[in-house]
Coordinates of C-alpha atoms and ligand atoms in Angstrom, one line a residue:
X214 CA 122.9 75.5 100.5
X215 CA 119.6 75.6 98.5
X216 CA 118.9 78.6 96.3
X217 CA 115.5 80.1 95.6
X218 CA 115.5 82.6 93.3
X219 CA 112.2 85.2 93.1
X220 CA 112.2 87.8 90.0
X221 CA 110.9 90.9 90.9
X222 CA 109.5 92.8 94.5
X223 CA 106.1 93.2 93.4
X224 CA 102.9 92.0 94.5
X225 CA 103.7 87.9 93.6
X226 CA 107.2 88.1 94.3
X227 CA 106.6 89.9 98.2
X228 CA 104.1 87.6 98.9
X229 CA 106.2 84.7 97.9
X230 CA 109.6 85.8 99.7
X231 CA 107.4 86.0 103.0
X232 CA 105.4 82.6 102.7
X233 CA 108.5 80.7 101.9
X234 CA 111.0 82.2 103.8
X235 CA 108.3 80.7 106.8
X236 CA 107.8 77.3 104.6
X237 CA 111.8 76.8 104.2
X238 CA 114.2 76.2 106.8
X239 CA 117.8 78.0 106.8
X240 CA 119.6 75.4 104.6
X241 CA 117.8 77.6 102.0
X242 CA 118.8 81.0 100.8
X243 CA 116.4 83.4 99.2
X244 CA 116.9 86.4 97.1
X245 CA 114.8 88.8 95.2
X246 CA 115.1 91.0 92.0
X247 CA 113.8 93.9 91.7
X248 CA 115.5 97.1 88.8
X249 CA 113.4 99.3 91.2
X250 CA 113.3 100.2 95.0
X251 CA 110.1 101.4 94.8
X252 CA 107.0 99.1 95.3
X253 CA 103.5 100.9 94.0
X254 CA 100.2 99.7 95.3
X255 CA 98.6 99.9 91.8
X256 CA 95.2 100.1 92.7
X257 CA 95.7 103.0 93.7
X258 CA 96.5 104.5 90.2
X259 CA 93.1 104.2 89.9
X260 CA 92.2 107.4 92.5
X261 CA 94.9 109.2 91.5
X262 CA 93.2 111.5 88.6
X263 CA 90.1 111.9 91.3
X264 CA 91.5 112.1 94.8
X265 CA 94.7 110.0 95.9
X266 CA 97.8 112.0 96.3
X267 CA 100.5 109.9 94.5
X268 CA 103.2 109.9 97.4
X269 CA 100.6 107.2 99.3
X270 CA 100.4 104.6 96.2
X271 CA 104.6 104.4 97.0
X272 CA 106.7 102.6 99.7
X273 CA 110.4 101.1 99.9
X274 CA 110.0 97.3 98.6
X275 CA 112.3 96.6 100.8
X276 CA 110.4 97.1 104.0
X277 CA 108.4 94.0 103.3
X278 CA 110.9 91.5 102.6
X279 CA 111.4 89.2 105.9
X280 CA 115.0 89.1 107.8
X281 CA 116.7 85.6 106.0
X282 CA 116.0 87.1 102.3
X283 CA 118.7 88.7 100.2
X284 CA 117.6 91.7 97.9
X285 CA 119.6 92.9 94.5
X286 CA 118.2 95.6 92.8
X287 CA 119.3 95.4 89.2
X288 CA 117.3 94.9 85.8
X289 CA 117.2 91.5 85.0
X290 CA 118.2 90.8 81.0
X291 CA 117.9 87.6 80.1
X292 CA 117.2 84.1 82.4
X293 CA 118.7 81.0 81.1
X294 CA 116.8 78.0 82.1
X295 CA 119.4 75.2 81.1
X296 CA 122.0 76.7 82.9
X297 CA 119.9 77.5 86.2
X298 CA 121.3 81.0 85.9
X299 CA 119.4 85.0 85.4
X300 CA 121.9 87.3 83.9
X301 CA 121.7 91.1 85.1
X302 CA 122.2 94.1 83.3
X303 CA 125.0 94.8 85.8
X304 CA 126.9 92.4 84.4
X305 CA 126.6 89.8 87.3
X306 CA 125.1 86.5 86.9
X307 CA 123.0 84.7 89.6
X308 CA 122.9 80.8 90.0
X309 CA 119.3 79.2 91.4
X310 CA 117.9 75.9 91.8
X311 CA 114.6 77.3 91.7
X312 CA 113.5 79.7 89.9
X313 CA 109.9 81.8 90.6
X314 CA 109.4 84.6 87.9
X315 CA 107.0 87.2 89.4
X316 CA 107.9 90.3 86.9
X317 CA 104.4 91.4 86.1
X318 CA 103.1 92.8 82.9
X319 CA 104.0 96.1 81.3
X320 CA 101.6 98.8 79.1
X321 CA 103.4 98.9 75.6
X322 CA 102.1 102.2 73.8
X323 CA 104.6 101.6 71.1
X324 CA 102.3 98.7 70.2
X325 CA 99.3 101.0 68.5
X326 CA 100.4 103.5 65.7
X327 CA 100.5 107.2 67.5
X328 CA 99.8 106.3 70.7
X329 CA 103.2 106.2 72.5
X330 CA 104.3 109.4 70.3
X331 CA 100.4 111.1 72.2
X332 CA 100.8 109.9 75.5
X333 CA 104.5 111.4 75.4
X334 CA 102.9 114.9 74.9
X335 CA 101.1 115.0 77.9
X336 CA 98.1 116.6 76.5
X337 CA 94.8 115.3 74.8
X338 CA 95.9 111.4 75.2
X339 CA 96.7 110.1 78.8
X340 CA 96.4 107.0 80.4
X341 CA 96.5 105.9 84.1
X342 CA 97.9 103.0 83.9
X343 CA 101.8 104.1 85.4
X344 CA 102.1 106.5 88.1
X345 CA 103.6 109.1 85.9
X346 CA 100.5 108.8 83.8
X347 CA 97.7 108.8 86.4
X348 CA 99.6 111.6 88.4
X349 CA 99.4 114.0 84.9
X350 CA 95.5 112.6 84.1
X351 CA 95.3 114.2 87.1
X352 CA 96.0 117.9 85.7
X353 CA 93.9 117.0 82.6
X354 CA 90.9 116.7 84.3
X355 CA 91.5 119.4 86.5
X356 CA 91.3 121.6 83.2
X357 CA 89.0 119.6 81.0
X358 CA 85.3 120.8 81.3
X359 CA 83.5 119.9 78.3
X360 CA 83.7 117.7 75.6
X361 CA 84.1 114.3 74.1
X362 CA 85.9 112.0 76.6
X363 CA 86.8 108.6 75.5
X364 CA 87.3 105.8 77.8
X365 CA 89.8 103.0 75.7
X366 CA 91.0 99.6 76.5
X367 CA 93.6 98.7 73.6
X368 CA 93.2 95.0 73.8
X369 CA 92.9 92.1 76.0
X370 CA 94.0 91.2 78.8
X371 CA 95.1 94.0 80.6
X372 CA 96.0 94.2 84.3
X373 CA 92.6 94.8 86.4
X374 CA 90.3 94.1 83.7
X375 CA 87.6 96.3 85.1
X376 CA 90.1 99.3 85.9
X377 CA 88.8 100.9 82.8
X378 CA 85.3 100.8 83.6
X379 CA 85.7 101.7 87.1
X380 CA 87.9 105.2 85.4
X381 CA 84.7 105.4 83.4
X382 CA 82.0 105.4 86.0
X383 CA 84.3 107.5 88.7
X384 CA 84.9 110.2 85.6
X385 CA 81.4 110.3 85.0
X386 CA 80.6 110.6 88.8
X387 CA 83.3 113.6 88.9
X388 CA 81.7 115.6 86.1
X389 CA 78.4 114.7 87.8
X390 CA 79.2 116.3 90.9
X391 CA 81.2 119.2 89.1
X392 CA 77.8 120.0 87.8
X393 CA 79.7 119.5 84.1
X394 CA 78.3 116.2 83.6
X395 CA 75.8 117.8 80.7
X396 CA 79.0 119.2 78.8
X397 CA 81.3 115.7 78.9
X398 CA 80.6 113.2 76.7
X399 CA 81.8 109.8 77.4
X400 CA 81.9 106.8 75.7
X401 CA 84.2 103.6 77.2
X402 CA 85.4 101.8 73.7
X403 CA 86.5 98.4 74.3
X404 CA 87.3 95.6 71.4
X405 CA 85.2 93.3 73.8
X406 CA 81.7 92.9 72.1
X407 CA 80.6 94.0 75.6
X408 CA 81.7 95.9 78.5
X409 CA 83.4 92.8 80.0
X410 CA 84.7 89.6 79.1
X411 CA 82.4 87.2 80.9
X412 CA 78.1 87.7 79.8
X413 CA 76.6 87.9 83.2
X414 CA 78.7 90.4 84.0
X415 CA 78.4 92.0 81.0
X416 CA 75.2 92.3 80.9
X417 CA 75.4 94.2 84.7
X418 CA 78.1 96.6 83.9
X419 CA 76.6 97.4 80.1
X420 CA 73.2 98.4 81.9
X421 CA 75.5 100.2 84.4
X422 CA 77.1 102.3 81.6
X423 CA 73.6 103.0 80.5
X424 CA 72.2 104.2 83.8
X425 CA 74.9 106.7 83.3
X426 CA 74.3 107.5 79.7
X427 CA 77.9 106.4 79.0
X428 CA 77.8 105.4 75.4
X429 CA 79.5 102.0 74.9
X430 CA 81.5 101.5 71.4
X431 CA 82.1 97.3 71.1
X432 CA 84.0 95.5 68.8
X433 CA 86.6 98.4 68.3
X434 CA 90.0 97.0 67.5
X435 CA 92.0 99.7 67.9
X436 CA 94.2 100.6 64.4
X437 CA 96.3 104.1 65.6
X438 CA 95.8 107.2 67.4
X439 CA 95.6 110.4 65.3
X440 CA 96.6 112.6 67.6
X441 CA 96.9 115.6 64.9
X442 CA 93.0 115.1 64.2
X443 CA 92.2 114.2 67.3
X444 CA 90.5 110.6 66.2
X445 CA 90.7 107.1 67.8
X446 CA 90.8 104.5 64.2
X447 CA 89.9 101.2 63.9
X448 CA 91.0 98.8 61.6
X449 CA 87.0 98.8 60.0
X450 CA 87.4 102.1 59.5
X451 CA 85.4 103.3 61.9
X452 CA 86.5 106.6 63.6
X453 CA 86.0 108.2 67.1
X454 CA 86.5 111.9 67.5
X455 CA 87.7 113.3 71.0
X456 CA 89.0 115.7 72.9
X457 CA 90.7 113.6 75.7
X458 CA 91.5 110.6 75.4
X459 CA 92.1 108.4 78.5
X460 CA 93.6 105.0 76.7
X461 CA 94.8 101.3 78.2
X462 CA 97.5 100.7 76.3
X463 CA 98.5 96.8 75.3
X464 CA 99.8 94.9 78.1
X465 CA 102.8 92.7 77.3
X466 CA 105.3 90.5 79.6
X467 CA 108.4 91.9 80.5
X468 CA 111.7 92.3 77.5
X469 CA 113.9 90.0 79.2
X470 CA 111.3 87.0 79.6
X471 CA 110.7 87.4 75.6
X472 CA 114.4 87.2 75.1
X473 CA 115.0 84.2 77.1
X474 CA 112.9 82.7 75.0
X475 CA 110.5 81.8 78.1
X476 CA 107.2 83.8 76.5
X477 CA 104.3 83.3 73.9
X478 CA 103.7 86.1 70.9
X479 CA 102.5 88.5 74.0
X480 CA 105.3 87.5 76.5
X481 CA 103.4 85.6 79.2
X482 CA 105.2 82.5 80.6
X483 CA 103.4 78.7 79.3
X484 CA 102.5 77.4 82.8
X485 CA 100.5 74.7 84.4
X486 CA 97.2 76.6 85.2
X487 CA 96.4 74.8 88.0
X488 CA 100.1 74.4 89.5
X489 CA 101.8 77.0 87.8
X490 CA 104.6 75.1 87.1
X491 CA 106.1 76.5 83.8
X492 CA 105.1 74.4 81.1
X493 CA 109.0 73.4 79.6
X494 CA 110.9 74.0 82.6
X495 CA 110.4 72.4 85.7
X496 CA 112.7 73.9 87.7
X497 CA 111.0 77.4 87.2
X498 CA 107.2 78.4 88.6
X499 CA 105.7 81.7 87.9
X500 CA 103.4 83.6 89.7
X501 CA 101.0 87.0 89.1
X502 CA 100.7 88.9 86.1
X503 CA 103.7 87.2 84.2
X504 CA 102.3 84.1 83.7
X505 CA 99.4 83.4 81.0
X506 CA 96.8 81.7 82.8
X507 CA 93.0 82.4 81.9
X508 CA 92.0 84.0 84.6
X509 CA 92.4 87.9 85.6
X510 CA 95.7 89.1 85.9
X511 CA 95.0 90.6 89.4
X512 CA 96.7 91.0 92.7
X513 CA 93.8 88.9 94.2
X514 CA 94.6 86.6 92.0
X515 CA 98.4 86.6 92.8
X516 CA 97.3 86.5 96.6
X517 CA 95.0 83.5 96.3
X518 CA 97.9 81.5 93.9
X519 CA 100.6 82.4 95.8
X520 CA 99.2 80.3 99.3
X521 CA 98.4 77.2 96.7
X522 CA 101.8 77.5 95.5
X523 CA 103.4 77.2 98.6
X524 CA 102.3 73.6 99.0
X525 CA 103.0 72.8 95.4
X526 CA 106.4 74.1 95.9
X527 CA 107.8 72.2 99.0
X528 CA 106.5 69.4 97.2
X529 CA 108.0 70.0 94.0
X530 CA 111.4 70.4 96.0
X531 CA 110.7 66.8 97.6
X532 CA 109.9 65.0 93.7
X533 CA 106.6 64.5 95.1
X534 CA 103.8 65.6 93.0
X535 CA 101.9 68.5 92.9
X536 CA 98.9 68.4 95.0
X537 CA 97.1 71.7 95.5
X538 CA 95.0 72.7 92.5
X539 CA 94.7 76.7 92.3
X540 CA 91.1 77.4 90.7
X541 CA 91.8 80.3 89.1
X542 CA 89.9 82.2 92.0
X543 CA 89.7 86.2 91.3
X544 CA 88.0 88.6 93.6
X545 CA 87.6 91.9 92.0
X546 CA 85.7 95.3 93.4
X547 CA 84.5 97.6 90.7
X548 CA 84.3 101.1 91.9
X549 CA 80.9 102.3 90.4
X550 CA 81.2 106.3 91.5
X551 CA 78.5 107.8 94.1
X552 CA 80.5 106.0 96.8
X553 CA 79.4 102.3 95.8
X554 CA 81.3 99.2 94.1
X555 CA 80.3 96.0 92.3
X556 CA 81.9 92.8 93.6
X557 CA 83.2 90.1 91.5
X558 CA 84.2 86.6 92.0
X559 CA 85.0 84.2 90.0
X560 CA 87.4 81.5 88.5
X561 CA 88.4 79.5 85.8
X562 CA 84.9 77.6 85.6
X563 CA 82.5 79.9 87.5
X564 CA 82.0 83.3 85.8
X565 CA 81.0 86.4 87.8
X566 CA 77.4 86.0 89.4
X567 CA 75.0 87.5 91.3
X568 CA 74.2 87.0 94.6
X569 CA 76.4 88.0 98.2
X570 CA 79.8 87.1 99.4
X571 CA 80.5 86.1 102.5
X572 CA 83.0 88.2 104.5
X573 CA 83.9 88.3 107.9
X574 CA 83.4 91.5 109.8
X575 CA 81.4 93.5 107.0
X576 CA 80.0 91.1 104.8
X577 CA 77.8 89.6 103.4
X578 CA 78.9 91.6 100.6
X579 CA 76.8 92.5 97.3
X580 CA 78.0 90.9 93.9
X581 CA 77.5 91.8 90.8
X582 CA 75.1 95.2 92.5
X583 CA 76.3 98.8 93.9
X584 CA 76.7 98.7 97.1
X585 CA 78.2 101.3 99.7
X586 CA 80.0 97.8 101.5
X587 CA 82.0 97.1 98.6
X588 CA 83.3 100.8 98.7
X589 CA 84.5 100.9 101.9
X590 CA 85.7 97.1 101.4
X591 CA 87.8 98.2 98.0
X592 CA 89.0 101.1 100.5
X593 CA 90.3 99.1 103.2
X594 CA 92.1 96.9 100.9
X595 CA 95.2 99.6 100.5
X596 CA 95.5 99.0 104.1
X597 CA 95.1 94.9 103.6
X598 CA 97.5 94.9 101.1
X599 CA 100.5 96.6 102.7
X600 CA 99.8 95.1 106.1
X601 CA 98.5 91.4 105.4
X602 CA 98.9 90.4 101.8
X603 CA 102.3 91.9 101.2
X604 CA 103.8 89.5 104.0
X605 CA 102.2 86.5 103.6
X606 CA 99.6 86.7 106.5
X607 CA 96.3 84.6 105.8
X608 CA 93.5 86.7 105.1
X609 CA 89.6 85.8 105.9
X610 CA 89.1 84.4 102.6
X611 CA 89.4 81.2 101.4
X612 CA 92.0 80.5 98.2
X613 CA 89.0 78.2 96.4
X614 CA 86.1 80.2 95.4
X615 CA 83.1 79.4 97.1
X616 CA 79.4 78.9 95.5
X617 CA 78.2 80.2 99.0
X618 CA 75.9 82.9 98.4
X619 CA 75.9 82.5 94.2
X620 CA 73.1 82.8 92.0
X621 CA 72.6 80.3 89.4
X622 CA 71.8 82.1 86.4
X623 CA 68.5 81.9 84.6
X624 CA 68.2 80.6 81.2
X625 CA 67.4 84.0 79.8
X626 CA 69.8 86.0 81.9
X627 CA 72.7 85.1 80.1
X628 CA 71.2 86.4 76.6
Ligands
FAD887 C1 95.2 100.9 87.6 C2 95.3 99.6 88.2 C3 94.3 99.2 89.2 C4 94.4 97.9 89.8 N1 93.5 97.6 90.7 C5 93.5 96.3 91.2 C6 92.5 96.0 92.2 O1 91.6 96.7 92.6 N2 92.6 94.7 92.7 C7 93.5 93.8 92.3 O2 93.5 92.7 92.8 N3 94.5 94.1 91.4 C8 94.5 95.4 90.9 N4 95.4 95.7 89.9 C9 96.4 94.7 89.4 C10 97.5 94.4 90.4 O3 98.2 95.6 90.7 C11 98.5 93.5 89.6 O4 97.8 92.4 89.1 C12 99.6 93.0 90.6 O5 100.4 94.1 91.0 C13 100.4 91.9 89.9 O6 101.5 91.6 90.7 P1 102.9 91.0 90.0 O7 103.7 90.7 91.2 O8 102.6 90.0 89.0 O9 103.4 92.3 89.2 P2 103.9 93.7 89.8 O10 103.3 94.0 91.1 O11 103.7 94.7 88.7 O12 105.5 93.5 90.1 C14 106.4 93.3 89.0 C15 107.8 93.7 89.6 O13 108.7 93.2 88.6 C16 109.7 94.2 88.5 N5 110.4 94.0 87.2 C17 109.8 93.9 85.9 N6 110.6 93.8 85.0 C18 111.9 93.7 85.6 C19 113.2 93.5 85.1 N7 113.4 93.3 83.8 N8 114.2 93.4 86.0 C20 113.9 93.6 87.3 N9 112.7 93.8 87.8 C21 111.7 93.8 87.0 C22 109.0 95.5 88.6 O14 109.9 96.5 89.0 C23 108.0 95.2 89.7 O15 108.4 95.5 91.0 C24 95.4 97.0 89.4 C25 96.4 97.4 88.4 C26 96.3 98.7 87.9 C27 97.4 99.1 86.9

């Protein structure tokens, strides 16, 4: 018998247990990793601190694995490709012939000077990024009334890219409609030398942030958090006072992948980025936030991957070659407070533009604008992810971003 092998019960590694298990017949058996039971809907960290109880973000992984997949929960330590075999910290070893590594990305706090030692306090430095630390940003807001508020994204990339700003907008929207909004002042610090990566879009969510007279700081390469003195310090020296402190920490691939050896300097996994066949070992793909190609590290972006793999995969297994070509699509709502969100979508050659976006039922959908549609779409996706993405069932969207709808920018628009 054939064995598949998928590390970790997350977004990538559902997705790919249910579209395989249909793509392979019985001669194959299929197991998934996971160290934890519990699989978190992550975006909905997000609406945690505002609105979402944190019970709803929380289901048993195991209820969305298909009948014909094994599942061993146990922290994996170290994978070693040469021998085809992933050592637990259990002490039992597991043999594959294929190998899909699907173990996400991690915030590391220990990375910035201060920082872990702050969040681990619980009071003027939080971050939402874990459901432990969106569930207690909660209770901070809850008593935070005036002030400065800083908004801070460590360093790039991060999972959700635009998480931060969407905190920043909804927090702005809370004080707003607390009647506060006169006594908080925020400013979203980023070491981008805008609000986002990519100018067009940049350009839309910095006049965003100035609509709502949150101040931007650019350029801010984070040095330590002096939690004592309440100051954010950059490595030029400049300093940011505040009072709370809501902070991104760095995101880093997982332990065990840097100790197999399998990462780069951040621990992201070398792949193809079109087939996302790992780079020196053939025998291993990798799929979501683990792996290091240039697009957003996104459960979109897993979602959209994860159907090209399949092809790629049965191929792979045949010594054919590859021949699906994944585009780097992303499709990413940007809550913008007052019940609207931005849409943007995108890939590795087209950045974010404006335009619409066609989609079934609701659509055509606003990019790159508030719009009350992309709300209620970035709503309804809780209920598309457990019930459509999670096992594998094709959603009205196509894998290859489509120019439909796009706006070409003008010359001076990207300035
Ligand atoms: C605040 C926030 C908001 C977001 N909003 C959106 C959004 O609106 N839209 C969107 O598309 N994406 C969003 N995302 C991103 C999305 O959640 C991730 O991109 C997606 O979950 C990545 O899937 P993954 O399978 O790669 O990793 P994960 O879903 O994180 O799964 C990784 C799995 O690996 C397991 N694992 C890790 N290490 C080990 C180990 N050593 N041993 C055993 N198991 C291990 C973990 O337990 C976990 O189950 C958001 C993320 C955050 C944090």
């Amino acid at each position: 018998m054939a064995k598949l092998l998928i590390l970790g019960a997350g977004t990538a590694g559902t997705m790919t247990a249910n579209l395989l298990r249909k793509a392979l017949d019985a001669s194959w058996s299929i197991t998934v990793v996971d160290q934890d039971t519990e699989h978190h809907y992550q975006p909905g960290y997000l609406f945690i601190p505002f609105w979402m109880e944190p019970e709803r973000v929380v289901k048993d992984c195991r209820e969305f694995l298909p009948d014909g997949v094994e599942f061993v929960e146990a922290a994996i330590e170290r994978v070693d490709p040469r021998a085809q075999q992933v050592h637990l910290a259990d002490d039992r070893t597991l043999a594959y012939d294929w190998l899909v590594i699907a173990t996400g990305t991690r915030p590391d706090p220990t990375l910035v000077e201060g920082m872990a030692e702050a969040l681990a306090e619980h009071t003027t430095v939080h971050q939402f990024f874990t459901l432990e630390g969106a569930t207690a940003l909660k209770a901070a807001l809850a008593s935070f009334d005036s002030g400065r508020l800083l908004v801070h994204v460590s360093e790039m990339p991060i999972k959700c890219p635009v998480a931060p700003l969407e905190f920043a907008f909804l927090v702005e929207d809370h004080y707003r409609k607390r009647r506060l909004r006169h006594k908080v002042d925020i400013t979203y610090v980023t070491p981008l030398d805008g609000a986002f990566t990519k100018p067009v879009a940049s350009k839309e969510l910095g006049g965003l942030l100035k609509d709502r007279s949150i101040r931007l700081a650019a350029d801010f390469a984070v040095e330590k958090v002096d939690a004592q003195r309440k100051v954010l310090v950059a490595y030029d020296g400049r300093e940011l006072p505040f009072d709370l402190l809501v902070t991104i920490p760095p995101n880093v691939g997982q332990q065990y992948v840097v100790d197999s050896g399998l990462g780069n300097d951040a621990g992201f996994i070398p792949v193809d980025k079109h087939t996302l066949r790992s780079v020196e070992h053939e025998r291993i793909f990798v799929l979501g936030d683990a792996s290091d190609i240039p697009t957003s590290k996104a459960g979109s972006v897993a979602h959209f991957a994860a159907e090209q793999f399949v092809g790629n995969f049965l191929a792979a297994i045949d010594g054919r070659s590859l021949p699906h070509s994944f585009d780097g699509h992303a499709n990413c709502f940007v809550e913008s407070g007052r019940g609207q969100a931005l849409l943007l979508d995108f890939n590795y050659d087209t950045e974010p533009l404006k335009g619409t976006f066609p989609a079934g039922l609701i659509g055509p959908m606003k990019l790159l604008k508030p719009a009350r549609v992309n709300h209620l779409g970035k709503l309804a996706f809780e209920q598309i992810y457990w019930n459509m993405l999670l096992p594998g069932r094709k959603l009205p969207v196509p894998n290859e971003m489509s120019m439909a709808g796009k706006h070409l920018p003008d010359a001076g628009e990207k300035e």
